[in-house]
Short mmCIF file of C-alpha atoms in Angstrom, two decimals:
data_model
loop_
_atom_site.label_atom_id
_atom_site.label_comp_id
_atom_site.label_asym_id
_atom_site.label_seq_id
_atom_site.Cartn_x
_atom_site.Cartn_y
_atom_site.Cartn_z
CA MET A 1 216.25 152.00 78.17
CA THR A 2 219.82 151.38 78.11
CA GLU A 3 221.94 154.47 77.28
CA VAL A 4 225.30 154.19 75.29
CA LEU A 5 227.62 156.88 74.18
CA LEU A 6 229.91 156.34 71.33
CA ALA A 7 232.85 158.88 70.29
CA GLY A 8 234.73 158.89 67.20
CA LEU A 9 234.56 159.31 63.38
CA CYS A 10 231.56 160.10 61.33
CA THR A 11 231.95 160.04 57.50
CA LEU A 12 229.71 160.26 54.59
CA ASP A 13 229.69 156.84 52.94
CA ILE A 14 229.09 156.73 49.25
CA LEU A 15 228.71 152.88 48.32
CA GLN A 16 228.48 151.33 44.75
CA LEU A 17 227.71 147.95 44.10
CA VAL A 18 229.39 146.51 40.83
CA GLU A 19 229.88 143.38 38.96
CA LYS A 20 233.64 143.93 38.89
CA TYR A 21 236.06 146.51 39.74
CA PRO A 22 237.01 149.08 36.95
CA ALA A 23 240.42 148.85 35.48
CA ASP A 24 242.62 151.86 35.00
CA ASN A 25 240.84 154.50 32.90
CA GLU A 26 237.68 152.34 32.86
CA LYS A 27 234.02 153.24 33.74
CA VAL A 28 231.75 150.74 35.08
CA THR A 29 227.95 151.13 35.81
CA ALA A 30 226.94 150.49 39.29
CA LEU A 31 224.21 147.81 40.02
CA THR A 32 222.91 150.02 43.12
CA GLN A 33 224.25 152.59 45.33
CA THR A 34 223.52 153.98 48.77
CA VAL A 35 224.51 156.89 50.93
CA ALA A 36 224.75 156.82 54.65
CA ALA A 37 226.67 158.12 57.59
CA GLY A 38 229.57 155.76 58.31
CA GLY A 39 232.66 155.49 60.31
CA PRO A 40 233.23 152.99 63.28
CA ALA A 41 231.73 154.73 66.08
CA THR A 42 228.80 155.99 63.91
CA ASN A 43 227.87 152.50 62.52
CA ALA A 44 228.03 151.23 66.03
CA ALA A 45 225.78 154.09 67.27
CA ALA A 46 223.32 152.99 64.52
CA THR A 47 223.51 149.47 65.62
CA VAL A 48 222.69 150.33 69.29
CA ALA A 49 219.62 152.51 68.21
CA HIS A 50 218.50 149.74 65.94
CA LEU A 51 218.66 147.11 68.64
CA GLY A 52 216.61 149.30 71.04
CA GLY A 53 219.43 151.02 73.13
CA THR A 54 219.53 155.00 73.26
CA ALA A 55 222.62 156.10 71.41
CA THR A 56 224.37 159.25 71.55
CA LEU A 57 227.18 160.00 69.14
CA LEU A 58 230.05 162.54 69.73
CA THR A 59 231.83 163.36 66.63
CA ALA A 60 232.82 165.96 64.16
CA VAL A 61 230.55 166.82 61.11
CA GLY A 62 230.48 170.58 60.53
CA ARG A 63 227.84 172.58 58.57
CA HIS A 64 229.05 172.22 54.93
CA PRO A 65 226.13 171.00 52.78
CA LEU A 66 227.17 167.60 52.47
CA ALA A 67 226.66 167.19 56.29
CA ALA A 68 222.83 167.31 55.59
CA GLY A 69 223.07 163.77 54.47
CA ILE A 70 224.46 162.78 57.71
CA HIS A 71 222.12 164.48 59.90
CA ALA A 72 219.18 163.01 57.92
CA ASP A 73 220.43 159.24 58.17
CA LEU A 74 221.21 159.44 61.69
CA THR A 75 217.70 161.40 62.72
CA SER A 76 216.02 158.78 60.79
CA LEU A 77 217.76 155.83 62.79
CA GLY A 78 217.04 157.79 66.13
CA VAL A 79 220.75 158.49 66.98
CA ARG A 80 221.39 161.59 69.16
CA LEU A 81 224.18 163.42 67.28
CA THR A 82 226.54 165.80 69.24
CA ASP A 83 228.54 167.73 66.61
CA LEU A 84 231.63 169.04 68.20
CA THR A 85 232.41 171.09 65.09
CA ALA A 86 229.06 172.28 64.33
CA ASP A 87 230.22 175.81 63.02
CA ASP A 88 233.15 174.32 61.06
CA PRO A 89 232.25 175.21 57.23
CA GLY A 90 234.60 172.52 55.75
CA PRO A 91 233.34 169.20 54.22
CA PRO A 92 232.93 166.15 56.45
CA SER A 93 235.09 163.11 55.93
CA VAL A 94 233.86 161.25 52.71
CA SER A 95 234.48 157.45 52.06
CA SER A 96 234.06 156.27 48.56
CA ILE A 97 233.42 152.59 48.64
CA VAL A 98 233.12 150.18 45.70
CA VAL A 99 231.60 146.41 46.55
CA SER A 100 232.07 143.59 44.46
CA ALA A 101 228.74 141.70 43.96
CA GLY A 102 230.47 138.58 43.27
CA THR A 103 232.49 138.21 46.58
CA GLY A 104 231.41 141.18 48.93
CA ASN A 105 234.94 142.26 48.87
CA ARG A 106 235.31 146.13 48.83
CA ALA A 107 237.79 148.74 47.92
CA VAL A 108 237.74 152.03 50.02
CA VAL A 109 239.16 155.47 49.41
CA SER A 110 238.38 157.78 52.45
CA THR A 111 239.53 160.39 54.80
CA ASN A 112 239.88 159.56 58.45
CA GLY A 113 239.23 163.20 60.10
CA ALA A 114 242.71 163.51 61.15
CA ALA A 115 242.97 167.14 59.89
CA ARG A 116 239.87 168.15 61.78
CA SER A 117 240.51 169.13 65.45
CA ILE A 118 237.85 168.95 68.28
CA SER A 119 237.90 171.88 70.69
CA PRO A 120 236.63 172.80 73.14
CA LEU A 121 235.25 169.27 74.56
CA PRO A 122 231.81 169.06 75.76
CA ASP A 123 230.80 169.04 79.75
CA LEU A 124 231.67 165.37 79.85
CA PRO A 125 230.51 164.77 83.57
CA ALA A 126 226.93 165.84 82.60
CA VAL A 127 227.05 164.19 79.20
CA LEU A 128 227.79 160.78 80.87
CA ARG A 129 225.63 160.97 83.74
CA ASP A 130 223.05 158.55 82.59
CA ILE A 131 225.32 156.55 80.34
CA SER A 132 225.43 152.55 80.91
CA ALA A 133 228.63 152.19 78.71
CA VAL A 134 231.15 154.00 76.46
CA GLN A 135 232.75 153.07 73.40
CA VAL A 136 235.64 154.90 71.39
CA ASP A 137 237.35 154.06 67.96
CA GLY A 138 240.46 155.73 68.59
CA HIS A 139 239.72 158.75 66.00
CA TYR A 140 239.99 161.97 67.61
CA PRO A 141 242.77 161.03 70.42
CA GLU A 142 241.90 163.91 72.65
CA LEU A 143 238.27 163.06 72.63
CA ALA A 144 238.77 159.20 73.27
CA VAL A 145 241.16 160.04 76.07
CA ALA A 146 238.72 162.48 77.78
CA VAL A 147 235.75 160.42 77.52
CA LEU A 148 237.27 157.16 78.61
CA THR A 149 238.76 159.02 81.40
CA GLU A 150 235.48 160.60 82.77
CA ALA A 151 233.65 157.21 82.22
CA ARG A 152 236.23 155.59 84.45
CA ARG A 153 235.62 158.22 87.11
CA GLN A 154 232.08 157.60 87.12
CA GLY A 155 232.34 153.72 87.19
CA ILE A 156 231.01 153.25 83.51
CA PRO A 157 232.26 150.43 81.53
CA THR A 158 234.46 151.42 78.59
CA LEU A 159 235.21 149.58 75.34
CA ILE A 160 237.06 150.18 71.97
CA ASP A 161 236.66 149.26 68.43
CA ALA A 162 240.08 148.08 68.27
CA GLY A 163 240.41 147.38 64.36
CA SER A 164 244.01 148.25 64.04
CA TRP A 165 246.96 149.84 66.18
CA LYS A 166 247.07 153.52 66.56
CA ALA A 167 249.40 155.87 67.89
CA VAL A 168 246.96 156.86 70.81
CA THR A 169 246.21 153.25 71.67
CA PRO A 170 248.85 153.00 74.44
CA ALA A 171 247.13 155.96 76.23
CA LEU A 172 243.69 154.27 75.85
CA LEU A 173 244.57 150.78 77.19
CA PRO A 174 244.55 151.44 80.95
CA LEU A 175 241.28 153.16 80.56
CA LEU A 176 239.64 150.28 78.89
CA ASP A 177 237.49 147.40 80.51
CA VAL A 178 236.77 145.62 77.17
CA VAL A 179 238.90 145.29 74.20
CA VAL A 180 237.75 143.22 71.33
CA CYS A 181 240.40 143.40 68.63
CA SER A 182 240.52 142.35 65.05
CA ALA A 183 243.00 140.05 63.73
CA ASP A 184 244.71 143.08 62.07
CA PHE A 185 245.28 144.64 65.56
CA HIS A 186 248.98 144.28 66.46
CA PRO A 187 250.90 146.09 69.13
CA PRO A 188 254.33 146.91 67.94
CA GLY A 189 256.31 143.72 67.39
CA ILE A 190 253.57 141.45 68.76
CA THR A 191 251.53 139.13 66.49
CA ALA A 192 250.64 136.00 68.31
CA PRO A 193 247.13 136.08 69.79
CA HIS A 194 248.34 134.93 73.23
CA ASP A 195 251.07 137.57 73.37
CA ILE A 196 248.43 140.22 72.28
CA ALA A 197 246.22 138.84 75.12
CA HIS A 198 248.90 139.05 77.59
CA PHE A 199 249.92 142.67 76.38
CA LEU A 200 246.53 143.80 76.83
CA THR A 201 246.22 142.20 80.43
CA ASP A 202 249.42 144.03 81.32
CA SER A 203 247.83 147.25 80.20
CA GLY A 204 244.95 146.66 82.66
CA VAL A 205 242.19 145.03 80.42
CA ARG A 206 240.06 142.62 81.92
CA TRP A 207 237.92 141.52 79.14
CA ILE A 208 239.46 140.45 75.80
CA ALA A 209 238.52 138.83 72.50
CA ILE A 210 239.68 138.69 69.15
CA SER A 211 237.49 138.60 66.05
CA ARG A 212 238.66 136.98 62.82
CA GLY A 213 235.84 137.62 60.17
CA PRO A 214 233.75 134.35 59.68
CA ASP A 215 236.25 132.29 61.85
CA PRO A 216 235.61 131.53 65.42
CA LEU A 217 235.91 134.49 68.03
CA LEU A 218 238.60 134.07 70.45
CA ARG A 219 237.64 134.90 74.02
CA TRP A 220 240.44 135.25 76.49
CA THR A 221 239.63 133.49 79.78
CA GLY A 222 242.51 135.02 81.73
CA SER A 223 244.73 131.86 80.88
CA ASP A 224 243.66 130.65 77.38
CA PHE A 225 241.55 131.28 74.50
CA ARG A 226 238.09 129.72 73.99
CA GLU A 227 236.75 129.57 70.40
CA GLN A 228 233.04 130.92 70.03
CA PRO A 229 231.63 130.16 66.45
CA VAL A 230 230.19 132.82 64.42
CA PRO A 231 226.92 132.29 62.76
CA ARG A 232 227.26 131.53 59.12
CA THR A 233 225.21 133.66 56.55
CA PRO A 234 225.33 134.11 52.85
CA VAL A 235 227.82 137.18 52.36
CA VAL A 236 226.68 140.05 50.17
CA ASP A 237 228.80 142.85 51.66
CA THR A 238 230.91 142.58 54.88
CA LEU A 239 231.47 146.66 55.02
CA GLY A 240 230.57 147.93 58.54
CA ALA A 241 230.32 144.40 60.09
CA GLY A 242 232.97 145.06 62.65
CA ASP A 243 231.43 148.33 63.59
CA VAL A 244 228.00 146.41 64.02
CA LEU A 245 229.69 143.79 66.17
CA HIS A 246 231.29 146.39 68.42
CA GLY A 247 228.03 148.42 68.45
CA ALA A 248 225.93 145.37 69.57
CA LEU A 249 228.68 144.23 72.00
CA THR A 250 228.64 147.73 73.75
CA LEU A 251 225.05 147.45 74.35
CA ALA A 252 225.09 143.65 75.32
CA VAL A 253 227.75 144.65 77.92
CA ALA A 254 225.71 147.70 79.20
CA ARG A 255 222.96 145.36 79.87
CA ARG A 256 225.08 142.70 81.84
CA TRP A 257 227.43 144.84 83.53
CA PRO A 258 229.37 143.75 85.78
CA LEU A 259 230.60 140.96 83.59
CA THR A 260 231.37 137.37 84.53
CA ASP A 261 233.05 134.98 82.27
CA ALA A 262 229.67 133.59 81.43
CA SER A 263 228.06 136.77 80.58
CA PHE A 264 230.90 138.08 78.49
CA ALA A 265 230.45 135.21 76.42
CA GLU A 266 226.76 135.63 76.01
CA ALA A 267 227.64 139.44 74.97
CA LEU A 268 229.91 138.11 72.39
CA ASP A 269 227.56 135.42 70.89
CA GLU A 270 224.74 138.19 70.61
CA ALA A 271 227.05 140.53 69.03
CA ALA A 272 228.44 138.02 66.57
CA ALA A 273 224.90 137.09 65.61
CA VAL A 274 223.92 140.53 64.83
CA ALA A 275 226.95 141.33 62.80
CA SER A 276 226.76 138.21 60.65
CA ARG A 277 223.13 139.17 59.68
CA SER A 278 224.51 142.60 58.61
CA CYS A 279 226.76 140.67 56.06
CA ALA A 280 223.56 139.39 54.15
CA SER A 281 222.57 142.70 52.52
CA PHE A 282 224.40 145.37 50.67
CA GLY A 283 225.49 148.84 52.44
CA THR A 284 225.50 149.40 56.17
CA ARG A 285 221.63 150.15 56.53
CA SER A 286 219.72 147.52 54.44
CA TRP A 287 220.09 144.59 57.02
CA MET A 288 218.31 146.83 59.57
CA SER A 289 215.17 146.91 57.23
CA ALA A 290 215.46 143.24 56.75
CA SER A 291 215.62 142.69 60.59
CA ARG A 292 212.56 144.72 61.17
CA SER A 293 210.52 142.75 58.40
CA SER A 294 211.65 139.61 59.94
CA ARG A 295 210.72 140.41 63.39
CA THR A 296 207.11 141.75 61.84
CA ASP A 297 206.60 138.58 60.03
CA SER A 298 207.19 136.62 63.10
CA CYS A 299 204.58 138.34 64.97
#
């Protein structure tokens, strides 16, 4: 079984589906709710496990009572959690998310874990010994740099969920093999897709793509972009779709490494199909149940 390591943020996500967002000082009754572990690396790990890979998550959770919900969710999904702050009594990062039933749009209030430090780091050579690919999300910068550095030393492919530019990004880019960035990822003073691709190439990144929601992915060939269509699906909730994309991509890259232009395109198509499926149901876990039911019905 393909083993993947993901390092980064873990939150407790509380999601409410509503007919409309509340106005100031207004209360609305949710149509439904769900609670799950969240965060880019965490949702990616859940995706890897759902797709049949072995997912190890390096993150910070702690021993606050709220952490029990995170542990229960990840255990049910088969994600191997390595909590680097297991003795921390403080609460985990929490995200409060309101999703509009009419549009699938969302409003999010969250903490990003910046106040929690991770030290000491684990024995990374041993942790990575049987790993086939590594993904970081840029949260916990010291952890991200250490994981990518050791992965590079061991010849393990490295990826990042590049949702936005972070202060640590310049230190990470030379350690990365694959960068799939969102349309909101802009190096300082750079906005045009071609300029972003050249910037990443100059930083040492070989495999590059830009995700643009429902619009075609842009895959960099080394000299230009090729468009790769994203499967259409009725959108209920886009929360976590980018995380799902990166989790599915990391597993697909691990199974195809070393990459060629053709196999990178295949990996992107495979990941985009999974991410699109995740938008057809509410929350970050319901799509997995729907996927399992579909596979059972087809047997």
